[in-house]
Structure formats: C-alpha cells, structure tokens
C-alpha cells in the first residue's frame, strides 16, 4: 500500500485512526507491516503490499 | 439460505472459480452493463471512487478509465481474485476488506460502486449503509445485483445458489440505508436475457 492510503483508512471496528508500523518498504509502497488502531489497539497486517482490513473474526474464517 | 450466501462459502468457491472466472463472467456481465454501472455513478476525471467487491477487475477497468487509475480504491474479500486486478491496474489501491465493515473514514469518496457482490452479503442493508457512510454528501452509491428470475422454476434453482434480490427489494435496501433519489435499470447481456440484473443508484444526502 502507498502511504497516501493512510489518509482515508480507518479501523473497520471502531473507525479510529491508524498508526503504521513498517517492516519492509520500497520507493513506492509499504510491502510488509502493520496498521494499528489508535483507539482500540486492533492490529491489521500488511502482507505483500496489501492491507488486510478484515475484522479479526472474519480474518480467521476466510 | 442459498449455497453461496455465506462469506466462507463464497470465499472457498471463488478460490477455485477464479481460475476460470474471466472466461465465464462475460457471458453474464457484458461491457455494456459495466458501462451503465459506471455511468450511473456520474463520476468525472479526478474523482476518488471506491469499488466494493472488485474481483478480477472487470468493473475496475471502466472506473479507472473515467477517473484515472490512481483515484480508484478497490476492496475484496478474496486475495486470489484481486491478484489479477492488482496486476492489471498498478496505479490503483487494493485492500482486503468486508463490505459490511468498510475500513474508511466517513465522507471519503465521490462515489461508491459495487457490481455483483451484494448477493453474498449476509446483511445487505448494513453493507449499503456502509457504502453511503464513506461516500461524500451529494455523491452516488451504485449497486448491481442479479435479479430474482421471473420464471418460477428458474427462480427456485437460482435461490438455491445464492441471494437474488427483486428490484423492489433492492430499492428498499437503498432507502433503508438512507439514500435519496433512487433510480434503477433492469438489464442483461442478451436480448433474450434482458432483465438478468438490476442496477440501482442513490444519492447520499
């Protein structure tokens, strides 16, 4: 994901703003990392450049 | 409840179906229908548009051509389907997300579009309400759904697979989600199948 996406993303559970924790990044985008909700603390992984913003219970099912 | 009217089943189905999806899909969803969907969103170059359930990117292409690739944000449940769209539209933004819990701030997009996804949502009104929430005031929400077949026998078969809303049902969902000035068209890929889907639009007030 590109960093610009952070401006519009929100936690799917509580709509809180998100912090980003970068593990791997190239010139264009964040490849691996985590998005962490500033309100409820829920963590959403970024894998292969794609943020997984599914609510945690659904993330485990699908 | 239809066979695919469940997120886990839909996910598993598409995991395998994605291999032949691009071959089969044009028989049910034509380029002309896709054009109508995007026309109804009334979007112009530079608008930011959300697509819910982008799949392999059939509708994404039309949206990207109108507003510019970099202005499209596309969400899908299944990474297998989305991988094709990502390769096709390098400039667009892709993420995994749930239609009923969209991961965006309020009043973000100039329009929100979803084609061929609502039939998998367990709570369609909640999904439409979410699309309305993330759309800016005055922006449009456009949804394409397979229509409940008119023929009783075909209808029975169709309903054993997944949810097929009637046109009235679709309009009611949009009203319940708080959308205004609701318009719809019934269309299809062939003259003998001219009412296969309903495309409905509403304005966020």
PDB file of C-alpha atoms in Angstrom:
ATOM      1  CA  UNK A   1       0.000   0.000   0.000  1.00  0.00           C
ATOM      2  CA  UNK A   2       1.027   3.552  -0.668  1.00  0.00           C
ATOM      3  CA  UNK A   3       1.347   5.840   2.331  1.00  0.00           C
ATOM      4  CA  UNK A   4      -1.302   8.163   0.873  1.00  0.00           C
ATOM      5  CA  UNK A   5      -3.915   5.499   1.626  1.00  0.00           C
ATOM      6  CA  UNK A   6      -3.410   6.174   5.361  1.00  0.00           C
ATOM      7  CA  UNK A   7      -5.300   9.468   4.982  1.00  0.00           C
ATOM      8  CA  UNK A   8      -8.562   7.677   4.221  1.00  0.00           C
ATOM      9  CA  UNK A   9      -8.221   4.383   6.126  1.00  0.00           C
ATOM     10  CA  UNK A  10      -9.977   3.804   9.449  1.00  0.00           C
ATOM     11  CA  UNK A  11     -10.391   0.856  11.803  1.00  0.00           C
ATOM     12  CA  UNK A  12     -13.298  -1.281  10.493  1.00  0.00           C
ATOM     13  CA  UNK A  13     -14.402  -1.980  14.076  1.00  0.00           C
ATOM     14  CA  UNK A  14     -14.329   1.419  15.814  1.00  0.00           C
ATOM     15  CA  UNK A  15     -13.495   3.824  12.910  1.00  0.00           C
ATOM     16  CA  UNK A  16     -10.409   5.020  14.788  1.00  0.00           C
ATOM     17  CA  UNK A  17      -7.361   6.482  13.014  1.00  0.00           C
ATOM     18  CA  UNK A  18      -4.496   4.108  12.311  1.00  0.00           C
ATOM     19  CA  UNK A  19      -0.781   4.146  13.043  1.00  0.00           C
ATOM     20  CA  UNK A  20       1.573   2.357  10.671  1.00  0.00           C
ATOM     21  CA  UNK A  21       4.457   0.095  11.659  1.00  0.00           C
ATOM     22  CA  UNK A  22       6.712  -0.560   8.658  1.00  0.00           C
ATOM     23  CA  UNK A  23       8.686  -3.786   8.363  1.00  0.00           C
ATOM     24  CA  UNK A  24       9.549  -3.572   4.659  1.00  0.00           C
ATOM     25  CA  UNK A  25       9.101  -0.636   2.287  1.00  0.00           C
ATOM     26  CA  UNK A  26      10.364   0.261  -1.196  1.00  0.00           C
ATOM     27  CA  UNK A  27      10.256   3.622  -3.037  1.00  0.00           C
ATOM     28  CA  UNK A  28       6.591   3.166  -3.946  1.00  0.00           C
ATOM     29  CA  UNK A  29       4.864   1.375  -1.114  1.00  0.00           C
ATOM     30  CA  UNK A  30       4.810  -0.416   2.192  1.00  0.00           C
ATOM     31  CA  UNK A  31       5.215  -4.134   1.450  1.00  0.00           C
ATOM     32  CA  UNK A  32       5.109  -5.634   4.930  1.00  0.00           C
ATOM     33  CA  UNK A  33       3.962  -4.087   8.183  1.00  0.00           C
ATOM     34  CA  UNK A  34       1.040  -3.479  10.481  1.00  0.00           C
ATOM     35  CA  UNK A  35      -1.713  -0.913  10.805  1.00  0.00           C
ATOM     36  CA  UNK A  36      -2.634  -0.352  14.425  1.00  0.00           C
ATOM     37  CA  UNK A  37      -5.805   1.349  15.594  1.00  0.00           C
ATOM     38  CA  UNK A  38      -5.089   4.359  17.832  1.00  0.00           C
ATOM     39  CA  UNK A  39      -8.447   3.885  19.569  1.00  0.00           C
ATOM     40  CA  UNK A  40      -8.987   0.160  20.173  1.00  0.00           C
ATOM     41  CA  UNK A  41      -5.464  -1.147  19.552  1.00  0.00           C
ATOM     42  CA  UNK A  42      -6.542  -3.761  16.971  1.00  0.00           C
ATOM     43  CA  UNK A  43      -3.810  -4.734  14.531  1.00  0.00           C
ATOM     44  CA  UNK A  44      -4.237  -5.168  10.764  1.00  0.00           C
ATOM     45  CA  UNK A  45      -1.363  -6.778   8.843  1.00  0.00           C
ATOM     46  CA  UNK A  46       0.011  -5.510   5.518  1.00  0.00           C
ATOM     47  CA  UNK A  47       1.054  -8.570   3.502  1.00  0.00           C
ATOM     48  CA  UNK A  48       2.615  -8.478   0.004  1.00  0.00           C
ATOM     49  CA  UNK A  49       1.708  -4.795  -0.183  1.00  0.00           C
ATOM     50  CA  UNK A  50      -1.983  -5.420   0.582  1.00  0.00           C
ATOM     51  CA  UNK A  51      -3.512  -4.279   3.875  1.00  0.00           C
ATOM     52  CA  UNK A  52      -5.774  -6.922   5.374  1.00  0.00           C
ATOM     53  CA  UNK A  53      -8.536  -4.761   6.830  1.00  0.00           C
ATOM     54  CA  UNK A  54     -10.978  -7.598   7.527  1.00  0.00           C
ATOM     55  CA  UNK A  55     -12.443  -7.580  11.039  1.00  0.00           C
ATOM     56  CA  UNK A  56     -10.417 -10.110  13.126  1.00  0.00           C
ATOM     57  CA  UNK A  57     -13.225 -12.726  13.445  1.00  0.00           C
ATOM     58  CA  UNK A  58     -13.719 -12.736   9.661  1.00  0.00           C
ATOM     59  CA  UNK A  59      -9.959 -12.764   9.022  1.00  0.00           C
ATOM     60  CA  UNK A  60      -9.734 -16.148  10.715  1.00  0.00           C
ATOM     61  CA  UNK A  61     -12.736 -17.574   8.848  1.00  0.00           C
ATOM     62  CA  UNK A  62     -11.900 -16.505   5.297  1.00  0.00           C
TER      63      UNK A  62
ATOM     64  CA  UNK B   1     -30.402 -19.629   2.550  1.00  0.00           C
ATOM     65  CA  UNK B   2     -28.606 -20.159  -0.759  1.00  0.00           C
ATOM     66  CA  UNK B   3     -25.417 -22.109  -1.119  1.00  0.00           C
ATOM     67  CA  UNK B   4     -23.132 -19.110  -1.609  1.00  0.00           C
ATOM     68  CA  UNK B   5     -24.947 -16.742   0.704  1.00  0.00           C
ATOM     69  CA  UNK B   6     -22.217 -17.063   3.269  1.00  0.00           C
ATOM     70  CA  UNK B   7     -18.809 -15.396   3.286  1.00  0.00           C
ATOM     71  CA  UNK B   8     -16.834 -18.575   3.956  1.00  0.00           C
ATOM     72  CA  UNK B   9     -18.577 -20.500   1.184  1.00  0.00           C
ATOM     73  CA  UNK B  10     -18.237 -17.598  -1.239  1.00  0.00           C
ATOM     74  CA  UNK B  11     -14.563 -17.353  -0.361  1.00  0.00           C
ATOM     75  CA  UNK B  12     -13.955 -21.066  -0.984  1.00  0.00           C
ATOM     76  CA  UNK B  13     -15.995 -21.038  -4.163  1.00  0.00           C
ATOM     77  CA  UNK B  14     -14.026 -18.143  -5.626  1.00  0.00           C
ATOM     78  CA  UNK B  15     -10.694 -19.601  -4.579  1.00  0.00           C
ATOM     79  CA  UNK B  16     -11.257 -22.258  -7.267  1.00  0.00           C
ATOM     80  CA  UNK B  17     -13.650 -20.401  -9.529  1.00  0.00           C
ATOM     81  CA  UNK B  18     -11.093 -17.603 -10.052  1.00  0.00           C
ATOM     82  CA  UNK B  19      -9.180 -19.905 -12.413  1.00  0.00           C
ATOM     83  CA  UNK B  20     -11.992 -19.803 -14.987  1.00  0.00           C
ATOM     84  CA  UNK B  21     -13.767 -16.636 -13.852  1.00  0.00           C
ATOM     85  CA  UNK B  22     -12.523 -14.339 -16.626  1.00  0.00           C
ATOM     86  CA  UNK B  23     -13.732 -16.835 -19.220  1.00  0.00           C
ATOM     87  CA  UNK B  24     -17.195 -17.388 -17.769  1.00  0.00           C
ATOM     88  CA  UNK B  25     -18.016 -13.910 -16.444  1.00  0.00           C
ATOM     89  CA  UNK B  26     -18.525 -12.086 -19.812  1.00  0.00           C
ATOM     90  CA  UNK B  27     -21.479 -14.406 -20.523  1.00  0.00           C
ATOM     91  CA  UNK B  28     -23.350 -12.859 -17.583  1.00  0.00           C
ATOM     92  CA  UNK B  29     -21.830  -9.406 -17.256  1.00  0.00           C
ATOM     93  CA  UNK B  30     -21.197  -7.560 -20.528  1.00  0.00           C
ATOM     94  CA  UNK B  31     -19.067  -4.479 -21.205  1.00  0.00           C
ATOM     95  CA  UNK B  32     -22.290  -2.581 -21.933  1.00  0.00           C
ATOM     96  CA  UNK B  33     -23.664  -3.420 -18.461  1.00  0.00           C
ATOM     97  CA  UNK B  34     -20.405  -2.353 -16.859  1.00  0.00           C
ATOM     98  CA  UNK B  35     -20.621   0.959 -18.720  1.00  0.00           C
ATOM     99  CA  UNK B  36     -24.166   1.530 -17.378  1.00  0.00           C
ATOM    100  CA  UNK B  37     -22.993   0.862 -13.806  1.00  0.00           C
ATOM    101  CA  UNK B  38     -20.254   3.472 -14.034  1.00  0.00           C
ATOM    102  CA  UNK B  39     -22.472   5.966 -15.959  1.00  0.00           C
ATOM    103  CA  UNK B  40     -24.952   5.881 -13.078  1.00  0.00           C
ATOM    104  CA  UNK B  41     -22.227   6.920 -10.613  1.00  0.00           C
ATOM    105  CA  UNK B  42     -21.861  10.263 -12.504  1.00  0.00           C
ATOM    106  CA  UNK B  43     -18.131  10.409 -11.948  1.00  0.00           C
ATOM    107  CA  UNK B  44     -15.595  12.624 -13.710  1.00  0.00           C
ATOM    108  CA  UNK B  45     -11.819  12.671 -14.146  1.00  0.00           C
ATOM    109  CA  UNK B  46     -10.059  13.139 -10.824  1.00  0.00           C
ATOM    110  CA  UNK B  47     -12.909  11.867  -8.615  1.00  0.00           C
ATOM    111  CA  UNK B  48     -11.976   9.365  -5.910  1.00  0.00           C
ATOM    112  CA  UNK B  49     -14.045   6.197  -6.259  1.00  0.00           C
ATOM    113  CA  UNK B  50     -14.488   3.148  -4.044  1.00  0.00           C
ATOM    114  CA  UNK B  51     -15.242  -0.241  -5.553  1.00  0.00           C
ATOM    115  CA  UNK B  52     -16.596  -2.911  -3.201  1.00  0.00           C
ATOM    116  CA  UNK B  53     -16.000  -6.496  -4.386  1.00  0.00           C
ATOM    117  CA  UNK B  54     -13.660  -5.733  -7.292  1.00  0.00           C
ATOM    118  CA  UNK B  55     -12.968  -9.406  -8.100  1.00  0.00           C
ATOM    119  CA  UNK B  56     -10.601  -9.738 -11.048  1.00  0.00           C
ATOM    120  CA  UNK B  57     -11.157  -6.094 -12.005  1.00  0.00           C
ATOM    121  CA  UNK B  58     -13.834  -6.167 -14.716  1.00  0.00           C
ATOM    122  CA  UNK B  59     -15.625  -3.065 -13.397  1.00  0.00           C
ATOM    123  CA  UNK B  60     -12.397  -1.556 -12.033  1.00  0.00           C
ATOM    124  CA  UNK B  61     -11.225  -1.064 -15.631  1.00  0.00           C
ATOM    125  CA  UNK B  62     -14.195   1.127 -16.526  1.00  0.00           C
ATOM    126  CA  UNK B  63     -13.872   3.195 -13.324  1.00  0.00           C
ATOM    127  CA  UNK B  64     -10.110   3.647 -13.837  1.00  0.00           C
ATOM    128  CA  UNK B  65     -10.640   4.850 -17.413  1.00  0.00           C
ATOM    129  CA  UNK B  66     -13.045   7.540 -16.228  1.00  0.00           C
ATOM    130  CA  UNK B  67     -11.326   8.900 -13.107  1.00  0.00           C
ATOM    131  CA  UNK B  68      -7.700   7.802 -13.541  1.00  0.00           C
ATOM    132  CA  UNK B  69      -6.148   4.616 -12.182  1.00  0.00           C
ATOM    133  CA  UNK B  70      -4.652   6.296  -9.109  1.00  0.00           C
ATOM    134  CA  UNK B  71      -8.079   7.512  -7.944  1.00  0.00           C
ATOM    135  CA  UNK B  72      -9.592   4.040  -7.566  1.00  0.00           C
ATOM    136  CA  UNK B  73      -9.666   2.258  -4.204  1.00  0.00           C
ATOM    137  CA  UNK B  74     -10.823  -1.354  -4.524  1.00  0.00           C
ATOM    138  CA  UNK B  75     -11.815  -3.772  -1.781  1.00  0.00           C
ATOM    139  CA  UNK B  76     -12.359  -7.527  -1.945  1.00  0.00           C
ATOM    140  CA  UNK B  77     -12.658 -10.396   0.497  1.00  0.00           C
ATOM    141  CA  UNK B  78     -10.590 -12.818  -1.566  1.00  0.00           C
ATOM    142  CA  UNK B  79      -6.949 -12.186  -2.475  1.00  0.00           C
ATOM    143  CA  UNK B  80      -6.997 -14.797  -5.283  1.00  0.00           C
ATOM    144  CA  UNK B  81      -9.494 -12.809  -7.372  1.00  0.00           C
ATOM    145  CA  UNK B  82      -7.890  -9.474  -6.504  1.00  0.00           C
ATOM    146  CA  UNK B  83      -4.399 -10.553  -7.581  1.00  0.00           C
ATOM    147  CA  UNK B  84      -5.447 -10.318 -11.235  1.00  0.00           C
ATOM    148  CA  UNK B  85      -6.851  -6.836 -10.738  1.00  0.00           C
ATOM    149  CA  UNK B  86      -3.644  -5.710  -8.985  1.00  0.00           C
ATOM    150  CA  UNK B  87      -1.511  -6.799 -11.930  1.00  0.00           C
ATOM    151  CA  UNK B  88      -3.852  -5.055 -14.375  1.00  0.00           C
ATOM    152  CA  UNK B  89      -4.138  -1.740 -12.546  1.00  0.00           C
ATOM    153  CA  UNK B  90      -0.779  -0.981 -10.970  1.00  0.00           C
ATOM    154  CA  UNK B  91      -1.746   2.583 -10.116  1.00  0.00           C
ATOM    155  CA  UNK B  92      -4.908   1.728  -8.154  1.00  0.00           C
ATOM    156  CA  UNK B  93      -5.180   0.930  -4.441  1.00  0.00           C
ATOM    157  CA  UNK B  94      -6.241  -2.553  -3.352  1.00  0.00           C
ATOM    158  CA  UNK B  95      -7.067  -3.926   0.063  1.00  0.00           C
ATOM    159  CA  UNK B  96      -8.842  -6.827   1.699  1.00  0.00           C
ATOM    160  CA  UNK B  97     -11.968  -5.735   3.477  1.00  0.00           C
ATOM    161  CA  UNK B  98     -15.530  -6.586   4.427  1.00  0.00           C
ATOM    162  CA  UNK B  99     -18.414  -4.746   2.742  1.00  0.00           C
ATOM    163  CA  UNK B 100     -20.342  -4.590   5.998  1.00  0.00           C
ATOM    164  CA  UNK B 101     -17.392  -3.102   7.933  1.00  0.00           C
ATOM    165  CA  UNK B 102     -15.657  -0.824   5.450  1.00  0.00           C
ATOM    166  CA  UNK B 103     -12.231   0.355   6.683  1.00  0.00           C
ATOM    167  CA  UNK B 104     -12.603   4.001   5.649  1.00  0.00           C
ATOM    168  CA  UNK B 105     -13.343   7.338   7.248  1.00  0.00           C
ATOM    169  CA  UNK B 106     -16.769   8.952   6.765  1.00  0.00           C
ATOM    170  CA  UNK B 107     -17.372  11.138   3.677  1.00  0.00           C
ATOM    171  CA  UNK B 108     -14.262   9.967   1.805  1.00  0.00           C
ATOM    172  CA  UNK B 109     -15.305   9.048  -1.756  1.00  0.00           C
ATOM    173  CA  UNK B 110     -17.007  10.955  -4.578  1.00  0.00           C
ATOM    174  CA  UNK B 111     -18.869   7.730  -5.411  1.00  0.00           C
ATOM    175  CA  UNK B 112     -19.047   4.092  -4.281  1.00  0.00           C
ATOM    176  CA  UNK B 113     -19.716   1.268  -6.720  1.00  0.00           C
ATOM    177  CA  UNK B 114     -20.370  -2.439  -6.244  1.00  0.00           C
ATOM    178  CA  UNK B 115     -21.205  -4.853  -9.076  1.00  0.00           C
ATOM    179  CA  UNK B 116     -22.053  -8.479  -8.388  1.00  0.00           C
ATOM    180  CA  UNK B 117     -21.143  -8.575  -4.708  1.00  0.00           C
ATOM    181  CA  UNK B 118     -24.262  -7.748  -2.649  1.00  0.00           C
ATOM    182  CA  UNK B 119     -25.676 -11.244  -3.259  1.00  0.00           C
ATOM    183  CA  UNK B 120     -23.019 -12.538  -0.825  1.00  0.00           C
ATOM    184  CA  UNK B 121     -23.645 -10.040   1.978  1.00  0.00           C
ATOM    185  CA  UNK B 122     -25.498 -11.557   4.953  1.00  0.00           C
ATOM    186  CA  UNK B 123     -26.860  -8.107   5.905  1.00  0.00           C
ATOM    187  CA  UNK B 124     -27.280  -6.138   2.653  1.00  0.00           C
ATOM    188  CA  UNK B 125     -28.748  -3.008   4.286  1.00  0.00           C
ATOM    189  CA  UNK B 126     -25.732  -2.747   6.545  1.00  0.00           C
ATOM    190  CA  UNK B 127     -23.428  -3.018   3.510  1.00  0.00           C
ATOM    191  CA  UNK B 128     -25.321  -0.318   1.590  1.00  0.00           C
ATOM    192  CA  UNK B 129     -25.305   1.879   4.707  1.00  0.00           C
ATOM    193  CA  UNK B 130     -21.536   1.433   4.929  1.00  0.00           C
ATOM    194  CA  UNK B 131     -21.126   2.464   1.280  1.00  0.00           C
ATOM    195  CA  UNK B 132     -23.270   5.536   1.994  1.00  0.00           C
ATOM    196  CA  UNK B 133     -21.261   6.386   5.114  1.00  0.00           C
ATOM    197  CA  UNK B 134     -17.922   6.501   3.278  1.00  0.00           C
ATOM    198  CA  UNK B 135     -19.398   8.455   0.320  1.00  0.00           C
ATOM    199  CA  UNK B 136     -19.341  12.268   0.375  1.00  0.00           C
ATOM    200  CA  UNK B 137     -22.634  14.188   0.611  1.00  0.00           C
ATOM    201  CA  UNK B 138     -24.113  14.520  -2.882  1.00  0.00           C
ATOM    202  CA  UNK B 139     -22.112  11.528  -4.116  1.00  0.00           C
ATOM    203  CA  UNK B 140     -23.725   8.406  -5.522  1.00  0.00           C
ATOM    204  CA  UNK B 141     -23.846   4.796  -4.404  1.00  0.00           C
ATOM    205  CA  UNK B 142     -24.357   2.376  -7.325  1.00  0.00           C
ATOM    206  CA  UNK B 143     -25.055  -1.338  -6.897  1.00  0.00           C
ATOM    207  CA  UNK B 144     -25.560  -4.094  -9.472  1.00  0.00           C
ATOM    208  CA  UNK B 145     -27.247  -7.286  -8.299  1.00  0.00           C
ATOM    209  CA  UNK B 146     -28.501 -10.417 -10.074  1.00  0.00           C
ATOM    210  CA  UNK B 147     -32.303 -10.040 -10.241  1.00  0.00           C
ATOM    211  CA  UNK B 148     -34.751 -12.539  -8.863  1.00  0.00           C
ATOM    212  CA  UNK B 149     -35.731 -14.506 -12.015  1.00  0.00           C
ATOM    213  CA  UNK B 150     -39.338 -14.010 -13.221  1.00  0.00           C
ATOM    214  CA  UNK B 151     -39.803 -17.677 -14.170  1.00  0.00           C
ATOM    215  CA  UNK B 152     -40.799 -19.690 -11.062  1.00  0.00           C
ATOM    216  CA  UNK B 153     -38.724 -22.750 -11.913  1.00  0.00           C
ATOM    217  CA  UNK B 154     -35.587 -20.758 -12.744  1.00  0.00           C
ATOM    218  CA  UNK B 155     -36.172 -18.712  -9.576  1.00  0.00           C
ATOM    219  CA  UNK B 156     -36.254 -21.849  -7.416  1.00  0.00           C
ATOM    220  CA  UNK B 157     -32.958 -23.014  -8.910  1.00  0.00           C
ATOM    221  CA  UNK B 158     -31.316 -19.589  -8.603  1.00  0.00           C
ATOM    222  CA  UNK B 159     -32.339 -19.192  -4.968  1.00  0.00           C
ATOM    223  CA  UNK B 160     -30.722 -22.491  -4.048  1.00  0.00           C
ATOM    224  CA  UNK B 161     -27.357 -20.976  -5.066  1.00  0.00           C
ATOM    225  CA  UNK B 162     -27.396 -17.506  -3.574  1.00  0.00           C
ATOM    226  CA  UNK B 163     -29.442 -14.452  -2.762  1.00  0.00           C
ATOM    227  CA  UNK B 164     -31.219 -12.858  -5.723  1.00  0.00           C
ATOM    228  CA  UNK B 165     -32.999  -9.685  -4.657  1.00  0.00           C
ATOM    229  CA  UNK B 166     -36.032  -8.440  -6.559  1.00  0.00           C
ATOM    230  CA  UNK B 167     -35.841  -4.916  -7.970  1.00  0.00           C
ATOM    231  CA  UNK B 168     -38.253  -3.742  -5.253  1.00  0.00           C
ATOM    232  CA  UNK B 169     -36.085  -5.359  -2.573  1.00  0.00           C
ATOM    233  CA  UNK B 170     -33.018  -3.602  -3.932  1.00  0.00           C
ATOM    234  CA  UNK B 171     -34.737  -0.186  -3.924  1.00  0.00           C
ATOM    235  CA  UNK B 172     -35.981  -0.817  -0.368  1.00  0.00           C
ATOM    236  CA  UNK B 173     -32.447  -1.650   0.847  1.00  0.00           C
ATOM    237  CA  UNK B 174     -31.170   1.611  -0.599  1.00  0.00           C
ATOM    238  CA  UNK B 175     -33.999   3.565   1.035  1.00  0.00           C
ATOM    239  CA  UNK B 176     -33.338   1.877   4.384  1.00  0.00           C
ATOM    240  CA  UNK B 177     -29.667   2.798   4.051  1.00  0.00           C
ATOM    241  CA  UNK B 178     -30.729   6.458   3.863  1.00  0.00           C
ATOM    242  CA  UNK B 179     -30.053   7.094   0.171  1.00  0.00           C
ATOM    243  CA  UNK B 180     -32.210   9.510  -1.809  1.00  0.00           C
ATOM    244  CA  UNK B 181     -33.334   9.994  -5.420  1.00  0.00           C
ATOM    245  CA  UNK B 182     -33.107   6.244  -6.068  1.00  0.00           C
ATOM    246  CA  UNK B 183     -33.058   5.215  -9.724  1.00  0.00           C
ATOM    247  CA  UNK B 184     -32.769   1.767 -11.262  1.00  0.00           C
ATOM    248  CA  UNK B 185     -32.465  -0.063 -14.572  1.00  0.00           C
ATOM    249  CA  UNK B 186     -33.067  -3.738 -15.306  1.00  0.00           C
ATOM    250  CA  UNK B 187     -30.704  -5.033 -17.939  1.00  0.00           C
ATOM    251  CA  UNK B 188     -28.876  -8.102 -19.217  1.00  0.00           C
ATOM    252  CA  UNK B 189     -26.205  -9.314 -21.631  1.00  0.00           C
ATOM    253  CA  UNK B 190     -28.589 -10.586 -24.346  1.00  0.00           C
ATOM    254  CA  UNK B 191     -31.983  -9.653 -25.795  1.00  0.00           C
ATOM    255  CA  UNK B 192     -33.434 -12.953 -24.528  1.00  0.00           C
ATOM    256  CA  UNK B 193     -31.929 -12.279 -21.108  1.00  0.00           C
ATOM    257  CA  UNK B 194     -32.635  -8.592 -20.876  1.00  0.00           C
ATOM    258  CA  UNK B 195     -33.564  -8.458 -17.186  1.00  0.00           C
ATOM    259  CA  UNK B 196     -30.818 -10.565 -15.639  1.00  0.00           C
ATOM    260  CA  UNK B 197     -29.640  -7.839 -13.276  1.00  0.00           C
ATOM    261  CA  UNK B 198     -30.835  -4.690 -11.579  1.00  0.00           C
ATOM    262  CA  UNK B 199     -28.535  -1.673 -11.303  1.00  0.00           C
ATOM    263  CA  UNK B 200     -29.652   0.852  -8.693  1.00  0.00           C
ATOM    264  CA  UNK B 201     -28.220   4.215  -7.684  1.00  0.00           C
ATOM    265  CA  UNK B 202     -28.939   6.606  -4.841  1.00  0.00           C
ATOM    266  CA  UNK B 203     -27.573   9.935  -3.643  1.00  0.00           C
ATOM    267  CA  UNK B 204     -26.121  10.453  -0.197  1.00  0.00           C
ATOM    268  CA  UNK B 205     -27.918  13.422   1.330  1.00  0.00           C
TER     269      UNK B 205
END
